[in-house]
Amino acid sequence: MAEADQPLGLTVHSLPSPAEAASGAVQRTRSGRLKMLLVVLICAAPVVASYFTYYVLRPEGRSVFGELIDPQRPLPDLVAQGLDGQPVRLPSLKGQWLLVSVAGGECDAACERNLYLQRQLRESLGKEKDRVDWVWLVNDGVPVREALRPALQSAAVLRVDPAGLAQWLAPAAGQPLSAHLYIVDPMGNWMMRLPPALDAAGAAKAKRDIERLLRASSSWDNAGR
């Protein structure tokens, strides 16, 4: 009975002050963000490594023929129109390396030369060609000549609003937009501009640039979308 009559012992724990509680919440939030950043960095490591190899280490110790774009410019959310009249969102082109030309639908001699170079550059890549799409962006309302269409069967021909296109691609000083070929990476970033009026020697140098890009991205980029 004496033992049963003993009073119960209670231990009182003090609650954290509002300042301590706020400090703990901040630390937890900061820790969560750091963990999320770490996960993103781990996932992005192959991409970062390949770009570091290309931009910094310069594979094979050679200079770059094309002009690197810094900062890179992502594909704009524009709706283009295919030759069949169907709408195509430009961001849907992501997932492949893109070799891009720009010209009006009439396609003068310079335009035809660029289209020929695009096709030849892609074909010259051999088994790697399926990682590259060649794209002609038509920046006016002129219909594409019927005589050109048979040669464009393996190309993506898209009519794009010229004002929107000019917000994404840009030529070198003193050159028209149609003077260059443009290279876009599989993440949709315009990252290189090739010199205007490529001749055979220039095309060979451009091919080397493209081959280096494909090698540098081989650990994370595969053919197809």
PDB file of C-alpha atoms in Angstrom:
ATOM      1  CA  MET A   1       0.000   0.000   0.000  1.00  0.00           C
ATOM      2  CA  ALA A   2       2.749   2.400   0.834  1.00  0.00           C
ATOM      3  CA  GLU A   3       4.260   1.776  -2.552  1.00  0.00           C
ATOM      4  CA  ALA A   4       0.935   2.445  -4.280  1.00  0.00           C
ATOM      5  CA  ASP A   5       0.549   5.729  -2.441  1.00  0.00           C
ATOM      6  CA  GLN A   6       3.766   7.175  -3.901  1.00  0.00           C
ATOM      7  CA  PRO A   7       3.104  10.216  -6.094  1.00  0.00           C
ATOM      8  CA  LEU A   8       3.752   9.857  -9.816  1.00  0.00           C
ATOM      9  CA  GLY A   9       6.944  11.469 -11.031  1.00  0.00           C
ATOM     10  CA  LEU A  10       6.560  13.708 -14.110  1.00  0.00           C
ATOM     11  CA  THR A  11       9.395  15.019 -16.254  1.00  0.00           C
ATOM     12  CA  VAL A  12       8.680  18.303 -17.969  1.00  0.00           C
ATOM     13  CA  HIS A  13      10.469  18.935 -21.275  1.00  0.00           C
ATOM     14  CA  SER A  14      10.632  22.502 -22.387  1.00  0.00           C
ATOM     15  CA  LEU A  15       9.365  23.321 -25.892  1.00  0.00           C
ATOM     16  CA  PRO A  16      11.784  24.931 -28.374  1.00  0.00           C
ATOM     17  CA  SER A  17      11.548  28.651 -28.681  1.00  0.00           C
ATOM     18  CA  PRO A  18      10.053  30.108 -31.872  1.00  0.00           C
ATOM     19  CA  ALA A  19      13.550  31.214 -32.954  1.00  0.00           C
ATOM     20  CA  GLU A  20      14.959  27.693 -32.463  1.00  0.00           C
ATOM     21  CA  ALA A  21      12.041  26.162 -34.373  1.00  0.00           C
ATOM     22  CA  ALA A  22      12.518  28.580 -37.266  1.00  0.00           C
ATOM     23  CA  SER A  23      16.250  27.889 -37.331  1.00  0.00           C
ATOM     24  CA  GLY A  24      15.613  24.149 -37.498  1.00  0.00           C
ATOM     25  CA  ALA A  25      13.149  24.564 -40.361  1.00  0.00           C
ATOM     26  CA  VAL A  26      15.655  26.647 -42.306  1.00  0.00           C
ATOM     27  CA  GLN A  27      18.353  24.009 -41.795  1.00  0.00           C
ATOM     28  CA  ARG A  28      16.021  21.225 -42.960  1.00  0.00           C
ATOM     29  CA  THR A  29      15.034  23.237 -46.049  1.00  0.00           C
ATOM     30  CA  ARG A  30      18.659  23.981 -46.849  1.00  0.00           C
ATOM     31  CA  SER A  31      19.597  20.320 -46.399  1.00  0.00           C
ATOM     32  CA  GLY A  32      16.748  19.236 -48.703  1.00  0.00           C
ATOM     33  CA  ARG A  33      17.822  21.681 -51.386  1.00  0.00           C
ATOM     34  CA  LEU A  34      21.423  20.515 -51.193  1.00  0.00           C
ATOM     35  CA  LYS A  35      20.325  16.894 -51.581  1.00  0.00           C
ATOM     36  CA  MET A  36      18.157  17.802 -54.585  1.00  0.00           C
ATOM     37  CA  LEU A  37      21.036  19.742 -56.154  1.00  0.00           C
ATOM     38  CA  LEU A  38      23.325  16.757 -55.628  1.00  0.00           C
ATOM     39  CA  VAL A  39      20.858  14.457 -57.407  1.00  0.00           C
ATOM     40  CA  VAL A  40      20.593  16.899 -60.342  1.00  0.00           C
ATOM     41  CA  LEU A  41      24.382  17.157 -60.602  1.00  0.00           C
ATOM     42  CA  ILE A  42      24.772  13.378 -60.588  1.00  0.00           C
ATOM     43  CA  CYS A  43      22.161  13.015 -63.361  1.00  0.00           C
ATOM     44  CA  ALA A  44      23.729  15.817 -65.405  1.00  0.00           C
ATOM     45  CA  ALA A  45      27.312  14.624 -64.932  1.00  0.00           C
ATOM     46  CA  PRO A  46      27.626  12.824 -68.305  1.00  0.00           C
ATOM     47  CA  VAL A  47      26.343  15.869 -70.192  1.00  0.00           C
ATOM     48  CA  VAL A  48      28.579  18.256 -68.259  1.00  0.00           C
ATOM     49  CA  ALA A  49      31.588  15.994 -68.775  1.00  0.00           C
ATOM     50  CA  SER A  50      31.063  15.777 -72.533  1.00  0.00           C
ATOM     51  CA  TYR A  51      30.729  19.543 -72.872  1.00  0.00           C
ATOM     52  CA  PHE A  52      33.789  20.084 -70.678  1.00  0.00           C
ATOM     53  CA  THR A  53      35.694  17.737 -72.955  1.00  0.00           C
ATOM     54  CA  TYR A  54      34.600  19.581 -76.069  1.00  0.00           C
ATOM     55  CA  TYR A  55      34.787  23.165 -74.885  1.00  0.00           C
ATOM     56  CA  VAL A  56      37.755  23.012 -72.508  1.00  0.00           C
ATOM     57  CA  LEU A  57      39.978  20.077 -73.367  1.00  0.00           C
ATOM     58  CA  ARG A  58      39.430  20.437 -77.125  1.00  0.00           C
ATOM     59  CA  PRO A  59      39.603  16.818 -78.345  1.00  0.00           C
ATOM     60  CA  GLU A  60      42.592  16.035 -80.551  1.00  0.00           C
ATOM     61  CA  GLY A  61      44.092  19.410 -79.643  1.00  0.00           C
ATOM     62  CA  ARG A  62      42.591  21.116 -82.705  1.00  0.00           C
ATOM     63  CA  SER A  63      40.874  24.470 -82.900  1.00  0.00           C
ATOM     64  CA  VAL A  64      37.140  24.696 -83.541  1.00  0.00           C
ATOM     65  CA  PHE A  65      36.117  25.671 -87.076  1.00  0.00           C
ATOM     66  CA  GLY A  66      32.598  26.806 -86.216  1.00  0.00           C
ATOM     67  CA  GLU A  67      31.820  29.688 -83.874  1.00  0.00           C
ATOM     68  CA  LEU A  68      30.657  28.546 -80.429  1.00  0.00           C
ATOM     69  CA  ILE A  69      27.567  30.345 -79.135  1.00  0.00           C
ATOM     70  CA  ASP A  70      27.848  31.615 -75.565  1.00  0.00           C
ATOM     71  CA  PRO A  71      25.427  31.600 -73.927  1.00  0.00           C
ATOM     72  CA  GLN A  72      23.634  28.890 -75.819  1.00  0.00           C
ATOM     73  CA  ARG A  73      20.076  29.613 -76.919  1.00  0.00           C
ATOM     74  CA  PRO A  74      17.310  27.048 -76.345  1.00  0.00           C
ATOM     75  CA  LEU A  75      14.736  26.187 -79.011  1.00  0.00           C
ATOM     76  CA  PRO A  76      11.886  28.698 -78.777  1.00  0.00           C
ATOM     77  CA  ASP A  77       8.349  27.502 -78.212  1.00  0.00           C
ATOM     78  CA  LEU A  78       7.241  28.372 -81.753  1.00  0.00           C
ATOM     79  CA  VAL A  79       4.714  26.478 -83.850  1.00  0.00           C
ATOM     80  CA  ALA A  80       5.992  25.832 -87.367  1.00  0.00           C
ATOM     81  CA  GLN A  81       4.229  24.276 -90.360  1.00  0.00           C
ATOM     82  CA  GLY A  82       5.450  21.235 -92.263  1.00  0.00           C
ATOM     83  CA  LEU A  83       5.254  20.784 -96.026  1.00  0.00           C
ATOM     84  CA  ASP A  84       2.045  18.817 -95.424  1.00  0.00           C
ATOM     85  CA  GLY A  85       0.514  21.824 -93.687  1.00  0.00           C
ATOM     86  CA  GLN A  86       0.514  20.172 -90.264  1.00  0.00           C
ATOM     87  CA  PRO A  87       1.635  22.208 -87.219  1.00  0.00           C
ATOM     88  CA  VAL A  88       4.951  21.229 -85.622  1.00  0.00           C
ATOM     89  CA  ARG A  89       6.238  22.678 -82.350  1.00  0.00           C
ATOM     90  CA  LEU A  90       9.953  23.461 -82.634  1.00  0.00           C
ATOM     91  CA  PRO A  91      10.733  21.972 -79.176  1.00  0.00           C
ATOM     92  CA  SER A  92       9.601  18.595 -80.595  1.00  0.00           C
ATOM     93  CA  LEU A  93      12.882  18.572 -82.554  1.00  0.00           C
ATOM     94  CA  LYS A  94      14.813  17.943 -79.326  1.00  0.00           C
ATOM     95  CA  GLY A  95      16.532  14.600 -78.881  1.00  0.00           C
ATOM     96  CA  GLN A  96      18.704  14.752 -82.005  1.00  0.00           C
ATOM     97  CA  TRP A  97      21.632  16.844 -83.134  1.00  0.00           C
ATOM     98  CA  LEU A  98      20.279  19.300 -85.710  1.00  0.00           C
ATOM     99  CA  LEU A  99      22.060  20.790 -88.722  1.00  0.00           C
ATOM    100  CA  VAL A 100      19.920  23.789 -89.614  1.00  0.00           C
ATOM    101  CA  SER A 101      19.705  26.154 -92.586  1.00  0.00           C
ATOM    102  CA  VAL A 102      17.405  29.137 -93.071  1.00  0.00           C
ATOM    103  CA  ALA A 103      16.087  30.492 -96.382  1.00  0.00           C
ATOM    104  CA  GLY A 104      12.919  31.609 -98.133  1.00  0.00           C
ATOM    105  CA  GLY A 105      10.766  29.146-100.038  1.00  0.00           C
ATOM    106  CA  GLU A 106      12.062  30.282-103.416  1.00  0.00           C
ATOM    107  CA  CYS A 107      15.517  28.935-102.395  1.00  0.00           C
ATOM    108  CA  ASP A 108      18.181  30.695-104.443  1.00  0.00           C
ATOM    109  CA  ALA A 109      21.566  29.241-105.427  1.00  0.00           C
ATOM    110  CA  ALA A 110      23.065  29.858-101.953  1.00  0.00           C
ATOM    111  CA  CYS A 111      20.097  28.090-100.343  1.00  0.00           C
ATOM    112  CA  GLU A 112      20.455  25.104-102.667  1.00  0.00           C
ATOM    113  CA  ARG A 113      24.169  24.900-101.842  1.00  0.00           C
ATOM    114  CA  ASN A 114      23.425  24.866 -98.110  1.00  0.00           C
ATOM    115  CA  LEU A 115      20.798  22.149 -98.540  1.00  0.00           C
ATOM    116  CA  TYR A 116      23.279  20.085-100.547  1.00  0.00           C
ATOM    117  CA  LEU A 117      25.972  20.565 -97.874  1.00  0.00           C
ATOM    118  CA  GLN A 118      23.553  19.594 -95.104  1.00  0.00           C
ATOM    119  CA  ARG A 119      22.661  16.356 -96.834  1.00  0.00           C
ATOM    120  CA  GLN A 120      26.273  15.541 -97.714  1.00  0.00           C
ATOM    121  CA  LEU A 121      27.575  16.337 -94.235  1.00  0.00           C
ATOM    122  CA  ARG A 122      24.970  14.078 -92.662  1.00  0.00           C
ATOM    123  CA  GLU A 123      25.587  11.226 -95.104  1.00  0.00           C
ATOM    124  CA  SER A 124      29.357  11.482 -94.608  1.00  0.00           C
ATOM    125  CA  LEU A 125      28.935  10.612 -90.912  1.00  0.00           C
ATOM    126  CA  GLY A 126      28.312   6.967 -91.793  1.00  0.00           C
ATOM    127  CA  LYS A 127      26.763   4.956 -88.963  1.00  0.00           C
ATOM    128  CA  GLU A 128      26.514   8.103 -86.817  1.00  0.00           C
ATOM    129  CA  LYS A 129      24.257   9.914 -89.293  1.00  0.00           C
ATOM    130  CA  ASP A 130      21.099   8.720 -87.531  1.00  0.00           C
ATOM    131  CA  ARG A 131      22.047  10.930 -84.588  1.00  0.00           C
ATOM    132  CA  VAL A 132      21.780  14.030 -86.801  1.00  0.00           C
ATOM    133  CA  ASP A 133      18.717  15.536 -88.510  1.00  0.00           C
ATOM    134  CA  TRP A 134      19.002  18.158 -91.221  1.00  0.00           C
ATOM    135  CA  VAL A 135      16.446  20.926 -91.027  1.00  0.00           C
ATOM    136  CA  TRP A 136      15.463  23.685 -93.428  1.00  0.00           C
ATOM    137  CA  LEU A 137      13.577  26.518 -91.722  1.00  0.00           C
ATOM    138  CA  VAL A 138      11.599  28.479 -94.328  1.00  0.00           C
ATOM    139  CA  ASN A 139      11.278  32.043 -93.090  1.00  0.00           C
ATOM    140  CA  ASP A 140       8.750  33.474 -95.548  1.00  0.00           C
ATOM    141  CA  GLY A 141       5.406  32.563 -97.123  1.00  0.00           C
ATOM    142  CA  VAL A 142       6.751  31.569-100.557  1.00  0.00           C
ATOM    143  CA  PRO A 143       5.859  27.959-101.487  1.00  0.00           C
ATOM    144  CA  VAL A 144       8.773  25.531-101.740  1.00  0.00           C
ATOM    145  CA  ARG A 145       9.472  24.762-105.392  1.00  0.00           C
ATOM    146  CA  GLU A 146       8.227  21.347-106.509  1.00  0.00           C
ATOM    147  CA  ALA A 147      11.567  20.654-108.175  1.00  0.00           C
ATOM    148  CA  LEU A 148      13.272  20.715-104.770  1.00  0.00           C
ATOM    149  CA  ARG A 149      10.949  18.335-102.974  1.00  0.00           C
ATOM    150  CA  PRO A 150      12.413  14.997-104.130  1.00  0.00           C
ATOM    151  CA  ALA A 151      15.809  15.976-102.675  1.00  0.00           C
ATOM    152  CA  LEU A 152      14.195  16.932 -99.353  1.00  0.00           C
ATOM    153  CA  GLN A 153      12.610  13.591 -98.483  1.00  0.00           C
ATOM    154  CA  SER A 154      15.035  12.957 -95.609  1.00  0.00           C
ATOM    155  CA  ALA A 155      14.945  16.564 -94.376  1.00  0.00           C
ATOM    156  CA  ALA A 156      12.627  18.339 -91.967  1.00  0.00           C
ATOM    157  CA  VAL A 157      11.267  21.366 -93.840  1.00  0.00           C
ATOM    158  CA  LEU A 158       9.367  23.726 -91.564  1.00  0.00           C
ATOM    159  CA  ARG A 159       7.883  27.152 -92.230  1.00  0.00           C
ATOM    160  CA  VAL A 160       8.569  29.421 -89.254  1.00  0.00           C
ATOM    161  CA  ASP A 161       7.537  32.935 -88.313  1.00  0.00           C
ATOM    162  CA  PRO A 162      10.563  35.089 -89.277  1.00  0.00           C
ATOM    163  CA  ALA A 163      10.254  37.420 -86.292  1.00  0.00           C
ATOM    164  CA  GLY A 164      10.206  34.540 -83.830  1.00  0.00           C
ATOM    165  CA  LEU A 165      13.090  32.829 -85.622  1.00  0.00           C
ATOM    166  CA  ALA A 166      15.187  36.001 -85.444  1.00  0.00           C
ATOM    167  CA  GLN A 167      14.811  35.927 -81.659  1.00  0.00           C
ATOM    168  CA  TRP A 168      16.605  32.561 -81.615  1.00  0.00           C
ATOM    169  CA  LEU A 169      19.162  32.273 -84.442  1.00  0.00           C
ATOM    170  CA  ALA A 170      21.454  35.124 -85.429  1.00  0.00           C
ATOM    171  CA  PRO A 171      24.021  35.551 -88.219  1.00  0.00           C
ATOM    172  CA  ALA A 172      27.528  36.936 -87.907  1.00  0.00           C
ATOM    173  CA  ALA A 173      27.852  40.703 -88.255  1.00  0.00           C
ATOM    174  CA  GLY A 174      27.166  41.822 -91.800  1.00  0.00           C
ATOM    175  CA  GLN A 175      25.720  38.461 -92.881  1.00  0.00           C
ATOM    176  CA  PRO A 176      22.104  37.451 -93.585  1.00  0.00           C
ATOM    177  CA  LEU A 177      20.523  34.700 -91.528  1.00  0.00           C
ATOM    178  CA  SER A 178      20.543  32.458 -94.598  1.00  0.00           C
ATOM    179  CA  ALA A 179      24.349  32.609 -94.951  1.00  0.00           C
ATOM    180  CA  HIS A 180      25.154  30.039 -92.246  1.00  0.00           C
ATOM    181  CA  LEU A 181      24.511  26.500 -91.157  1.00  0.00           C
ATOM    182  CA  TYR A 182      23.582  26.265 -87.469  1.00  0.00           C
ATOM    183  CA  ILE A 183      24.191  23.347 -85.087  1.00  0.00           C
ATOM    184  CA  VAL A 184      21.716  22.567 -82.293  1.00  0.00           C
ATOM    185  CA  ASP A 185      22.451  19.970 -79.599  1.00  0.00           C
ATOM    186  CA  PRO A 186      20.014  17.197 -78.537  1.00  0.00           C
ATOM    187  CA  MET A 187      18.863  19.287 -75.563  1.00  0.00           C
ATOM    188  CA  GLY A 188      17.599  21.906 -78.009  1.00  0.00           C
ATOM    189  CA  ASN A 189      20.364  24.481 -77.547  1.00  0.00           C
ATOM    190  CA  TRP A 190      21.769  26.384 -80.512  1.00  0.00           C
ATOM    191  CA  MET A 191      25.466  26.053 -79.729  1.00  0.00           C
ATOM    192  CA  MET A 192      27.469  26.597 -82.960  1.00  0.00           C
ATOM    193  CA  ARG A 193      27.350  28.676 -86.127  1.00  0.00           C
ATOM    194  CA  LEU A 194      29.353  27.532 -89.154  1.00  0.00           C
ATOM    195  CA  PRO A 195      31.070  30.141 -91.372  1.00  0.00           C
ATOM    196  CA  PRO A 196      29.172  31.418 -94.420  1.00  0.00           C
ATOM    197  CA  ALA A 197      29.706  30.250 -98.005  1.00  0.00           C
ATOM    198  CA  LEU A 198      31.320  26.925 -97.152  1.00  0.00           C
ATOM    199  CA  ASP A 199      33.510  25.455 -99.860  1.00  0.00           C
ATOM    200  CA  ALA A 200      34.792  21.869 -99.996  1.00  0.00           C
ATOM    201  CA  ALA A 201      37.660  22.590 -97.576  1.00  0.00           C
ATOM    202  CA  GLY A 202      35.293  24.368 -95.175  1.00  0.00           C
ATOM    203  CA  ALA A 203      32.801  21.518 -95.354  1.00  0.00           C
ATOM    204  CA  ALA A 204      35.571  19.063 -94.386  1.00  0.00           C
ATOM    205  CA  LYS A 205      36.415  21.197 -91.342  1.00  0.00           C
ATOM    206  CA  ALA A 206      32.728  21.455 -90.438  1.00  0.00           C
ATOM    207  CA  LYS A 207      32.499  17.671 -90.612  1.00  0.00           C
ATOM    208  CA  ARG A 208      35.361  17.366 -88.113  1.00  0.00           C
ATOM    209  CA  ASP A 209      33.532  19.691 -85.716  1.00  0.00           C
ATOM    210  CA  ILE A 210      30.368  17.600 -85.983  1.00  0.00           C
ATOM    211  CA  GLU A 211      32.303  14.354 -85.483  1.00  0.00           C
ATOM    212  CA  ARG A 212      33.939  15.744 -82.330  1.00  0.00           C
ATOM    213  CA  LEU A 213      30.548  16.795 -80.981  1.00  0.00           C
ATOM    214  CA  LEU A 214      29.151  13.326 -81.614  1.00  0.00           C
ATOM    215  CA  ARG A 215      32.135  11.676 -79.902  1.00  0.00           C
ATOM    216  CA  ALA A 216      31.953  14.032 -76.934  1.00  0.00           C
ATOM    217  CA  SER A 217      28.238  13.269 -76.448  1.00  0.00           C
ATOM    218  CA  SER A 218      28.379   9.533 -77.165  1.00  0.00           C
ATOM    219  CA  SER A 219      27.992   8.617 -73.464  1.00  0.00           C
ATOM    220  CA  TRP A 220      24.530  10.180 -73.178  1.00  0.00           C
ATOM    221  CA  ASP A 221      23.143  10.738 -76.685  1.00  0.00           C
ATOM    222  CA  ASN A 222      21.621   7.972 -78.798  1.00  0.00           C
ATOM    223  CA  ALA A 223      19.995   7.988 -82.208  1.00  0.00           C
ATOM    224  CA  GLY A 224      16.264   8.740 -82.191  1.00  0.00           C
ATOM    225  CA  ARG A 225      14.042  10.762 -79.921  1.00  0.00           C
TER     226      ARG A 225
END
